[in-house]
Coordinates of C-alpha atoms and ligand atoms in Angstrom, one line a residue:
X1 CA 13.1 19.8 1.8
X2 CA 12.4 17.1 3.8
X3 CA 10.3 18.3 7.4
X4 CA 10.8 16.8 10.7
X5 CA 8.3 13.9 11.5
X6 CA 7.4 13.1 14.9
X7 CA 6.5 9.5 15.4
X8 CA 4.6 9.1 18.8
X9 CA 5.7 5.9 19.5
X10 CA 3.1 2.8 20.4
X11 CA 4.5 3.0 23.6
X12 CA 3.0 6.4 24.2
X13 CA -0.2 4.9 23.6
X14 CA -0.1 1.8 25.1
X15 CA -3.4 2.2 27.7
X16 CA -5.6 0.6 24.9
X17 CA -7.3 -2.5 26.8
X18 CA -8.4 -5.7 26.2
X19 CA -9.7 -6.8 22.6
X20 CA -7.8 -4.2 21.5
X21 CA -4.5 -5.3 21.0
X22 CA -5.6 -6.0 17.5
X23 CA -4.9 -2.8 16.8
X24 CA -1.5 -2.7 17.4
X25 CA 0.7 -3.8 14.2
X26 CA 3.9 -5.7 14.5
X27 CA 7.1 -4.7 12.0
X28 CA 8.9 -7.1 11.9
X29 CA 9.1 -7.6 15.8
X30 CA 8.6 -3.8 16.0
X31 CA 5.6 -2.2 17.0
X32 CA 4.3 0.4 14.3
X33 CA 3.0 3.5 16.0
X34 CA -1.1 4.0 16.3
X35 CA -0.3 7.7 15.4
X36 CA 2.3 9.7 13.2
X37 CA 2.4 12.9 13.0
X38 CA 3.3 15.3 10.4
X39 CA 3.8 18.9 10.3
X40 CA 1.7 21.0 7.9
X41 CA 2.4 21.8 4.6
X42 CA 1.5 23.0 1.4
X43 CA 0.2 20.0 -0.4
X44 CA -2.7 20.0 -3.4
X45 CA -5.8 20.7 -1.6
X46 CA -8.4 20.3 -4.3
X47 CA -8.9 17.5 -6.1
X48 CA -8.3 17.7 -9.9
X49 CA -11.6 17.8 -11.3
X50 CA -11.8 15.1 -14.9
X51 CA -11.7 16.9 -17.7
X52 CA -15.1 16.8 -19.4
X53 CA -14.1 15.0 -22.8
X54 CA -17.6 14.9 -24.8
X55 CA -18.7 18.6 -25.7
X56 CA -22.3 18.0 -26.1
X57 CA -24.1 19.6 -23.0
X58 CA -26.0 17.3 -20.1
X59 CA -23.3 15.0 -21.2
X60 CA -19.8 14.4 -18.9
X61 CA -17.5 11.7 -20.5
X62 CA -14.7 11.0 -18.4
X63 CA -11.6 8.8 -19.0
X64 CA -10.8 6.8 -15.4
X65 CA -7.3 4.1 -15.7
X66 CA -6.6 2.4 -12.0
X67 CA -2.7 1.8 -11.7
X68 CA -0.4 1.7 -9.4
X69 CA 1.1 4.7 -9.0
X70 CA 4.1 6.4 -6.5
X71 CA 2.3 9.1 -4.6
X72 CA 3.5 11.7 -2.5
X73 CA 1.7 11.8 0.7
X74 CA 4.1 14.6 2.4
X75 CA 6.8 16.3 1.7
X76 CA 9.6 13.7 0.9
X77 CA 7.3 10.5 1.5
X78 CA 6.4 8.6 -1.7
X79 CA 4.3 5.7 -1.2
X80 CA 3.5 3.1 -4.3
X81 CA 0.0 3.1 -4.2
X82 CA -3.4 2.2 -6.2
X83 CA -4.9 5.4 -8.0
X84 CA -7.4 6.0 -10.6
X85 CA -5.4 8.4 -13.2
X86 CA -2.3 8.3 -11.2
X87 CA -3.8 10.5 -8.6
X88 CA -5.2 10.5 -4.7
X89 CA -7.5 10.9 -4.4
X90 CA -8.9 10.3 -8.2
X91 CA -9.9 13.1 -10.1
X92 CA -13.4 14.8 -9.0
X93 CA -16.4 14.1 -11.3
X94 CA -18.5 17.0 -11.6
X95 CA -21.7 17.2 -13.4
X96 CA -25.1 18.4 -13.1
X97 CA -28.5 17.2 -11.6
X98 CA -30.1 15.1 -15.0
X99 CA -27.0 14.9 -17.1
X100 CA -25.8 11.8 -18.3
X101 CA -22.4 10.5 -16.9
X102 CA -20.3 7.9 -19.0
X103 CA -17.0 7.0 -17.7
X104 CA -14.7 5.0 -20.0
X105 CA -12.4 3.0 -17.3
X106 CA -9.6 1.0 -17.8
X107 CA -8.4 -1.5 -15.6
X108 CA -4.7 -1.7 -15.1
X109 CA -4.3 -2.9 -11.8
X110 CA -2.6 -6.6 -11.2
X111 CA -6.3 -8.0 -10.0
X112 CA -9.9 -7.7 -11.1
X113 CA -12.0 -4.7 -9.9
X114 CA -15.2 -2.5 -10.6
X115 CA -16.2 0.8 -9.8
X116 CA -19.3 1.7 -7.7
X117 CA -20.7 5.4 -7.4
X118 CA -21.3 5.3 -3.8
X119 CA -25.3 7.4 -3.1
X120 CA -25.7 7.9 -7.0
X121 CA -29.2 6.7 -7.9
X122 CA -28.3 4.6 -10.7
X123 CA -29.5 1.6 -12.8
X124 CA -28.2 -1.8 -11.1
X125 CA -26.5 -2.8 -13.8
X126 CA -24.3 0.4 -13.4
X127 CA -23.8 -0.5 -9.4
X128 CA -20.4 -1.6 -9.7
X129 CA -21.2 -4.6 -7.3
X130 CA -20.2 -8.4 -8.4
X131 CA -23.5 -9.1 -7.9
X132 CA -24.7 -7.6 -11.4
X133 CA -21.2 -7.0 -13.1
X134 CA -18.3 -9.4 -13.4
X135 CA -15.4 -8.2 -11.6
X136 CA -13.3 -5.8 -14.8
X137 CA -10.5 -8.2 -15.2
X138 CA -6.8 -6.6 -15.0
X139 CA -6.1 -5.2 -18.4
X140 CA -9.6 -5.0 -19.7
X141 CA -11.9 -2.3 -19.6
X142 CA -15.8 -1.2 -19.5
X143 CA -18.0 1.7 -19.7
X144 CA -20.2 2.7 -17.2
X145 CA -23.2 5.1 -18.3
X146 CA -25.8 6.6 -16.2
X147 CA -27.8 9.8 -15.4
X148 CA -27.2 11.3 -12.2
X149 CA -30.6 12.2 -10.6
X150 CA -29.6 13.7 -7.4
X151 CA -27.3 17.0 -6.7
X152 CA -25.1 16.2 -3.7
X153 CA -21.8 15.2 -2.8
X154 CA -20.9 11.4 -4.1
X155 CA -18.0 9.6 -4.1
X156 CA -16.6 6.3 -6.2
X157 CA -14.5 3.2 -4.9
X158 CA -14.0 -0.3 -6.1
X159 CA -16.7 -3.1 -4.8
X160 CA -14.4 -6.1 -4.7
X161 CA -11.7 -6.9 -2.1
X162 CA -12.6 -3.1 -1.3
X163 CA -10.9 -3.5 2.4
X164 CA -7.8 -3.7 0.0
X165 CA -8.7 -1.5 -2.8
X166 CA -9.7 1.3 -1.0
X167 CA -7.5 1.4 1.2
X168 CA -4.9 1.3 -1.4
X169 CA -5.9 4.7 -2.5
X170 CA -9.0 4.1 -5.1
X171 CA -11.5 6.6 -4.2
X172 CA -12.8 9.9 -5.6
X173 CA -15.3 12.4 -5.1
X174 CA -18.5 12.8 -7.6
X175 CA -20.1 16.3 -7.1
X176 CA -23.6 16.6 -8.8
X177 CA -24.8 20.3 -8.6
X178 CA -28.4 20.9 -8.6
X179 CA -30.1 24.8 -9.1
X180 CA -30.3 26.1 -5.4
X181 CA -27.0 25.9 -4.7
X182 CA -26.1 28.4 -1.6
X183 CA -23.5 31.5 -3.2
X184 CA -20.2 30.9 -1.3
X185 CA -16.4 32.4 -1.6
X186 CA -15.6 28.9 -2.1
X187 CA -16.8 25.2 -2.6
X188 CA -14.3 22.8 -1.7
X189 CA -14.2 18.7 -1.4
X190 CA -12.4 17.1 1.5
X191 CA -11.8 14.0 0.9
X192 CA -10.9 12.4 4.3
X193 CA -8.5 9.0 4.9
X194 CA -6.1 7.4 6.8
X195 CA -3.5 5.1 6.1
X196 CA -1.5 2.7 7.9
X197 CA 2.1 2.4 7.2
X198 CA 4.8 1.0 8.6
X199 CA 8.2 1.8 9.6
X200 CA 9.7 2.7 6.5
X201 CA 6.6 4.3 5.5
X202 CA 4.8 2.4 2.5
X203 CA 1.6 0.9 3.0
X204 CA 2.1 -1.9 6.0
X205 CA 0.5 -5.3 5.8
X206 CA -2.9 -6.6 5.6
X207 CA -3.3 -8.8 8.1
X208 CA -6.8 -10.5 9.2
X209 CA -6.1 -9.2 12.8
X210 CA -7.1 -5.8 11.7
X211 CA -10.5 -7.0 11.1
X212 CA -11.9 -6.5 14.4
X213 CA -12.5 -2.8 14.3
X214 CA -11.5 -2.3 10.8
X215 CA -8.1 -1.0 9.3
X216 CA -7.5 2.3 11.3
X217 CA -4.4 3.7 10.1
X218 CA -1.6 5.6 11.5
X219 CA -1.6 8.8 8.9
X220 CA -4.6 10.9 8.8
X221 CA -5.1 12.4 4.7
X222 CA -6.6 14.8 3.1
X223 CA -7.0 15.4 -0.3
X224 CA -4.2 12.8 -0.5
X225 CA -1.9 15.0 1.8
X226 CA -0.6 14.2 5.2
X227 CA -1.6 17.7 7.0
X228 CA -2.4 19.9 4.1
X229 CA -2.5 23.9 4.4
X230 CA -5.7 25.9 3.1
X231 CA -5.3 29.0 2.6
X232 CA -9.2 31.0 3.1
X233 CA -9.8 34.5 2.6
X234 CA -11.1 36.6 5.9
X235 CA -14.7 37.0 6.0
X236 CA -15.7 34.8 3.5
X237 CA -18.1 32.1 3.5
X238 CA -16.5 28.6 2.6
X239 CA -18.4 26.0 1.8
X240 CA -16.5 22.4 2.4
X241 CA -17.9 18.9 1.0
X242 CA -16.3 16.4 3.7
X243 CA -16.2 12.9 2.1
X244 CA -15.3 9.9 4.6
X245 CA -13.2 7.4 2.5
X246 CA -11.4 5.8 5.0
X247 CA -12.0 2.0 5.5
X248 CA -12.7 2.1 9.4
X249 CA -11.8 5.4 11.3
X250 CA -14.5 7.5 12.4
X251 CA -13.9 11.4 11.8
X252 CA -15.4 13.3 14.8
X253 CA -14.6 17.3 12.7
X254 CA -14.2 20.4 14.7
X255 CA -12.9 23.8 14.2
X256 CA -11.9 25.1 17.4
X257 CA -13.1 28.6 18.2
X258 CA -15.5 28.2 15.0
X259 CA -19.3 26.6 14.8
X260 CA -20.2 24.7 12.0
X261 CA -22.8 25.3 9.6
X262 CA -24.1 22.0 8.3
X263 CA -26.0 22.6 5.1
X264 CA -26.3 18.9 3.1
X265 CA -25.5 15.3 4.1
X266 CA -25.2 12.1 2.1
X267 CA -28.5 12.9 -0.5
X268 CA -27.7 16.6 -1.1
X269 CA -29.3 20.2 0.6
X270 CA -30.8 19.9 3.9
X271 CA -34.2 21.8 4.2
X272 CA -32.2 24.1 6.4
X273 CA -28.7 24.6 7.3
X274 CA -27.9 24.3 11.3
X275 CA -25.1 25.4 13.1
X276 CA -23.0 22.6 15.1
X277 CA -20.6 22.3 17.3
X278 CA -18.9 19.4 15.8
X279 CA -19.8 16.3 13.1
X280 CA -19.1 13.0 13.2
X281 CA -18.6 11.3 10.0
X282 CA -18.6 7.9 9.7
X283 CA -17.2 5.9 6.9
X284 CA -18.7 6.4 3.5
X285 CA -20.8 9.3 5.0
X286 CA -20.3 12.8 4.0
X287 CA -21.6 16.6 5.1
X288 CA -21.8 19.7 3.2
X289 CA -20.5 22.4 6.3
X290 CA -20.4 26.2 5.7
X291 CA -17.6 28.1 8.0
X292 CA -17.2 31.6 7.9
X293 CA -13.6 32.7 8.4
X294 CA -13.3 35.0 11.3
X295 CA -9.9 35.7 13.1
X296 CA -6.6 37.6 12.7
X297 CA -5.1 38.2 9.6
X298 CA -2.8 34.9 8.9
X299 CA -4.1 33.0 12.1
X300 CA -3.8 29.3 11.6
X301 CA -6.3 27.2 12.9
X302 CA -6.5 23.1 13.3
X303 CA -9.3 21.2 11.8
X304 CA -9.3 18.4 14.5
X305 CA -10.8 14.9 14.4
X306 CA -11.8 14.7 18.4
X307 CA -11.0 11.1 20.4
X308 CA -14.6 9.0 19.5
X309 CA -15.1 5.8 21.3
X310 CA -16.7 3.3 18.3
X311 CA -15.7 0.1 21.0
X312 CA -12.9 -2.0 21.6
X313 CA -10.6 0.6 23.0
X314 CA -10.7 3.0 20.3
X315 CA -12.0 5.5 22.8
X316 CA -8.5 5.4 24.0
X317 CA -6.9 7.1 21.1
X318 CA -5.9 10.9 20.7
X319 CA -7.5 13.8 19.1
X320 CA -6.3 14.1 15.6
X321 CA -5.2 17.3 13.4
X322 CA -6.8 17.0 10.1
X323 CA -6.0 19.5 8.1
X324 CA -4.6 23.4 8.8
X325 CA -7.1 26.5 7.7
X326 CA -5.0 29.4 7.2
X327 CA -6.6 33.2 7.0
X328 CA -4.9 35.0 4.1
X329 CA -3.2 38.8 5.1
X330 CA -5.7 40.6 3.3
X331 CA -8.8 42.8 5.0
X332 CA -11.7 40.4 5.8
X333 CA -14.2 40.6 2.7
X334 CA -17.9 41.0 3.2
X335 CA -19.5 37.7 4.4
X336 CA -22.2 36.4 1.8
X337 CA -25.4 35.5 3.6
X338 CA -25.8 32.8 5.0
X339 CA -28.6 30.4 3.6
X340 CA -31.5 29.8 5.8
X341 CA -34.0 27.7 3.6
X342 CA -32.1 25.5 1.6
X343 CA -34.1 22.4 -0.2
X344 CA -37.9 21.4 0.7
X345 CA -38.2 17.6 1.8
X346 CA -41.3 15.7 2.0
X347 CA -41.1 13.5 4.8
X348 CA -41.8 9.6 3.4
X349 CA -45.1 8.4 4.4
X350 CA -45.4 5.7 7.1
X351 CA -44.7 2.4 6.2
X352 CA -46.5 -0.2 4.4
X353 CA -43.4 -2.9 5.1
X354 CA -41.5 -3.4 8.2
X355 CA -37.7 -4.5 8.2
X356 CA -35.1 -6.0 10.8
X357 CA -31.5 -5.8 9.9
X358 CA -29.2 -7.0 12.9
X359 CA -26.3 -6.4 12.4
X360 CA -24.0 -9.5 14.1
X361 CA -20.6 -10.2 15.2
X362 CA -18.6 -13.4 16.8
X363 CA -15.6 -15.3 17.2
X364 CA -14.9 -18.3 15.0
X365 CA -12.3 -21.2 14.5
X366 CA -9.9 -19.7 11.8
X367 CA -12.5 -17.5 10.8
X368 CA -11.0 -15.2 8.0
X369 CA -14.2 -14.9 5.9
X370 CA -13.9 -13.7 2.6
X371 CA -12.2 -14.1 -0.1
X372 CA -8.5 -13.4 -0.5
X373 CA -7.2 -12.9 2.2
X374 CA -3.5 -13.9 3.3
X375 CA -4.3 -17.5 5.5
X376 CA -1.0 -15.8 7.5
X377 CA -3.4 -16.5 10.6
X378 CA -1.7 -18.2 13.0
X379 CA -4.0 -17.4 16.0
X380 CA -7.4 -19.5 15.9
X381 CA -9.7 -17.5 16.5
X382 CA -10.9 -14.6 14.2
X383 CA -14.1 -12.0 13.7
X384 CA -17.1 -13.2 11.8
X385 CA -19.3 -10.6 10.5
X386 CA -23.0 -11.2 9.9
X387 CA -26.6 -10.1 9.4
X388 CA -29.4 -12.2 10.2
X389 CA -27.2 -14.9 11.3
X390 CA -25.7 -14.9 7.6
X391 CA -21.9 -14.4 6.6
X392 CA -22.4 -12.6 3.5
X393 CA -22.4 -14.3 0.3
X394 CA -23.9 -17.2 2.0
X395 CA -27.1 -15.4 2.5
X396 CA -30.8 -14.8 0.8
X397 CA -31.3 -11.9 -0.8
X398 CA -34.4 -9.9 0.6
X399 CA -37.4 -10.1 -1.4
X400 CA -38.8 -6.4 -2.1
X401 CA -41.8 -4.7 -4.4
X402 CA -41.4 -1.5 -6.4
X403 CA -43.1 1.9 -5.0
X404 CA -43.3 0.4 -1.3
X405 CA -42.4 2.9 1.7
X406 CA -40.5 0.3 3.8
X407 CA -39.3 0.8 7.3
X408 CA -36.0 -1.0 8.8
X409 CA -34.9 -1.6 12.0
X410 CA -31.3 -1.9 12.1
X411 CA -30.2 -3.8 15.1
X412 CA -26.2 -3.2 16.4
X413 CA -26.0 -6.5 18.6
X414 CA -22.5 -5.9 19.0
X415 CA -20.1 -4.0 21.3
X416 CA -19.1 -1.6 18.6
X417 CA -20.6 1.1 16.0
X418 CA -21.3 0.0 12.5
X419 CA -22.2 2.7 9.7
X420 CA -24.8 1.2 7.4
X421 CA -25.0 1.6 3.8
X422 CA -28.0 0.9 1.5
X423 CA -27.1 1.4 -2.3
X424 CA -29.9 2.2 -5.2
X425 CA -31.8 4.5 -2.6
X426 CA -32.2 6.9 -0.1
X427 CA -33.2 6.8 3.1
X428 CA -35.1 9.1 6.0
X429 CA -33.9 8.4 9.6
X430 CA -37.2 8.1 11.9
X431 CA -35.3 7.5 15.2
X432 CA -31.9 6.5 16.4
X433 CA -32.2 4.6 20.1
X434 CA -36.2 5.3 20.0
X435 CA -35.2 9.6 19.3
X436 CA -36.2 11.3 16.4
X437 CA -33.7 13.1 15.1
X438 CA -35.6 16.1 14.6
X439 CA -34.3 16.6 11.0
X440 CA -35.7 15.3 7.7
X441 CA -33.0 14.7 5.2
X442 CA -31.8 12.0 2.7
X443 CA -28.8 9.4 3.3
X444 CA -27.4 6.8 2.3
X445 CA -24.9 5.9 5.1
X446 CA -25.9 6.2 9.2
X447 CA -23.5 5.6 12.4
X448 CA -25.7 2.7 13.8
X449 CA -24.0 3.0 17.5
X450 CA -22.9 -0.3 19.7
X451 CA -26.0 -2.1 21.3
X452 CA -28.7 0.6 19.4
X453 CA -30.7 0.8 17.3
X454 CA -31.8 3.1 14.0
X455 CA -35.0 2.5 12.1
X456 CA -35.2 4.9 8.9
X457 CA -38.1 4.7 5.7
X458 CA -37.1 4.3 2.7
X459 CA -39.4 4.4 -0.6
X460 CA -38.2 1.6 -3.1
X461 CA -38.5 3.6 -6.4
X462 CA -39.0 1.7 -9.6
X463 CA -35.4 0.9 -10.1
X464 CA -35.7 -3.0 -10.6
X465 CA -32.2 -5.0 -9.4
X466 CA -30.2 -6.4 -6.9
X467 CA -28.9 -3.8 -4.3
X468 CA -26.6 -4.0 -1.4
X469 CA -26.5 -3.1 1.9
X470 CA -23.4 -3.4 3.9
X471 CA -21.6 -2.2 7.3
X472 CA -19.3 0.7 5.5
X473 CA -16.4 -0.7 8.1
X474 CA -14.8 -2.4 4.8
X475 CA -12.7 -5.0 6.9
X476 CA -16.5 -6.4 8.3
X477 CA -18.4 -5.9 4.3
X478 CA -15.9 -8.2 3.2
X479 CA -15.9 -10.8 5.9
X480 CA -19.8 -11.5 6.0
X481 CA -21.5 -8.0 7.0
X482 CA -23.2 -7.4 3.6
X483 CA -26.7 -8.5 2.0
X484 CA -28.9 -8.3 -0.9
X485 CA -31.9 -6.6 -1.7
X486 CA -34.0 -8.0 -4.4
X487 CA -36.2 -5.1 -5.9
X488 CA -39.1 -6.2 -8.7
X489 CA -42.2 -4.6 -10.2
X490 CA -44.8 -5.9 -7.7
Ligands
C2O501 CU1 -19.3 2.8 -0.5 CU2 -21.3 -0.7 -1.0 O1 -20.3 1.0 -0.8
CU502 CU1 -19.0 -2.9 10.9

């Protein structure tokens, strides 16, 4: 049964100003709409977790294959899309704090690509980055092989042409449980995208004018589903792992007429949980939220992605439904306590090393950096990305020690938010525009907000290698804002 879409046309939406008209897409002379929407329906909320194929315990063996697959986004909409295992998102790696993950990946895809576990500690030479591995050529395959230190909520995505890649669907979530897990009715991952299509609805085209404030597409999904029902039973306590997987669009998450209860971020537990109103989740980042289910009996209720202005007009865009949360018709059951203490964190030391990252952005003659990219460009002018005056990969690594507590300063210069990402460790925000945030907890991706600036501490473990650190914004990692850390035994 095909539902009734309702396409608010570009038109609707036309009080976007100035540098933003690159974020209108032509169609063949047509304009495709900024926003579709779709009604709700039941689609596959969970992710399928990978089957577990090696039977020894502390050991999770797990088959990946990246193909292009047709995918059904809503009901009646099949788009041809990239997937690991034919799926969207890819199947959910679960495993526990210490064991040992190996993942036996195949690469049939028409174009090279590698797999990086995005906040999994692991050894560099398991990153996934070009930087230590050769891009997996198409047909071949590799083995990646690695203990998980950390429980938290993970996720995995290609590290070449990933403004493409990911945006063609290859993403998953990685859930590493640790033993203080909160008891909840349920623990479910939300993997969160959007996708921009075009008229007939398959993917629309990459063009280099989407770079300025990423690839924000026109189809919010979760799990893989345009508008997705879950069903939750009254009076429980469910426990959601949001994952942000999108390439550029900034997920500001309420539940109207509920308050959040945040309980982990990007590195797992927070000491505490603490109720919010709403959380914005930038991409790469993700949140561990607790929501009890109180209401009527059957009452539907709108996760909503509220209007966030990240610069260049994107301020201008509507609030967006996520997904639907439906109560079930039963009686509410009791409501399992809710956690207080959760997971003790030291605070890192003050720093022995002091950092500045800025984090740059200008206009260039025919500047499409990067590689790959159509040269369709007709205009002359384009977005270079850059961080200490250096278009990524023309740029020095940064020379670093093992067992340092270093503190960095990352600098927004530019009219627009950036969310940082550092991979191979975690970090402890000290202050965002001179503020302490008033919470100690681990990440490994931050909102750095237009014209601020964020300093967190980081302790550079003994976990020797080259390690990047990007703006999560894929369209500006891939045209210059990315750099290398260089970390050796002192
Ligand atoms: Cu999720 Cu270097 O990336
Ligand atoms: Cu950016």
């Amino acid at each position: 049964m095909t539902r009734p879409l309702r396409l608010a046309l570009a038109t609707a939406i036309t009080t976007l100003t100035g540098a933003c008209m690159d974020m209108g897409n032509m169609d063949d002379g047509m304009m495709i709409p900024e926003v579709i929407e779709v009604d709700a329906s039941e689609g596959p909320f969970q992710p399928t977790a990978a089957p577990d194929l090696d039977p020894a315990p502390n050991v999770v063996e797990v088959a990946l294959e990246a193909k292009v697959s047709d995918i059904e986004i809503a009901p009646g909409r099949t788009l041809s899309m990239w997937t690991y295992n034919g799926q969207l998102p890819g199947p959910r790696i679960e495993a526990r704090a210490g064991d040992t993950v190996r993942v036996r990946f195949k690469n049939s895809l028409p174009e090279a690509t590698t797999i990086h576990w995005h906040g999994v500690r692991v050894p560099a030479a398991m990153d996934g980055v070009p930087a230590v591995q050769s891009p997996i050529a198409a047909g071949a395959e590799f083995t990646y092989e690695f203990v998980v230190p950390d429980a938290g909520t993970f996720w995995y995505h290609p590290h070449v042409r990933s403004d493409e890649q990911v945006e063609r669907g290859l993403y998953g979530a990685f859930v590493v449980r640790g033993d203080a897990e909160p008891a909840t009715t349920t623990d479910r991952t939300v993997v969160l995208d959007d996708l921009l299509i075009d008229s007939s609805w398959q993917l629309g085209e990459f063009d280099p004018m989407q770079a300025m404030v990423g690839r924000q597409g026109n189809v919010i999904l979760t799990n893989g589903w345009a508008h997705p029902i879950v069903e939750v039973a009254r009076g429980g306590l469910h426990r959601f792992r949001f994952i942000n997987a999108a390439n550029a669009r900034y997920f500001r998450l309420a539940l109207p007429g509920h308050r959040l209860i945040q309980i982990g971020t990007d590195g797992g537990l927070l000491p505490a949980s603490r109720e919010v109103d709403e959380l914005l989740l930038v991409p790469g980042e993700r949140a561990d939220v607790l929501v009890v289910a109180t209401g009527e009996a059957n009452e539907a209720m709108e996760w909503t992605s509220l209007r966030y202005d990240r610069g260049h007009g994107t301020g201008d865009l509507p609030d967006a439904v996520v997904f639907q949360m439906k109560h079930g018709s039963d009686a509410p059951i009791t409501t399992p306590a809710i956690p207080d203490a959760l997971v003790p964190i030291a605070a890192l030391p003050e720093a022995t090393v002091q950092r500045e990252i800025k984090l740059e952005e200008s206009m260039a003659m025919g500047g499409d950096h990067g590689a790959g990219h159509g040269s369709s460009m007709s205009s002359d002018m384009a977005p270079v990305f850059s961080i200490n005056g250096q278009v990524y990969p023309d740029a020095t690594p940064l020379a670093a020690s093992f067992e340092i507590v270093e503190e960095w300063s990352i600098v927004n210069t530019t009219e627009m938010d950036h969310p940082f990402h550092l991979h191979g460790f975690r970090f402890q925000v000290v202050s965002v525009d001179g503020v302490d945030p008033g919470v100690v907890a681990w990440r490994d991706s931050i909102n750095i907000p237009a014209e601020k600036t964020v300093k967190f501490r980081v302790r550079l473990e003994d976990n020797a290698g080259t390690w990047m650190f990007h703006c999560h914004i894929l369209e500006h990692a891939e045209r210059g804002m990315m750099g290398e850390l260089e970390v050796a035994a002192p």
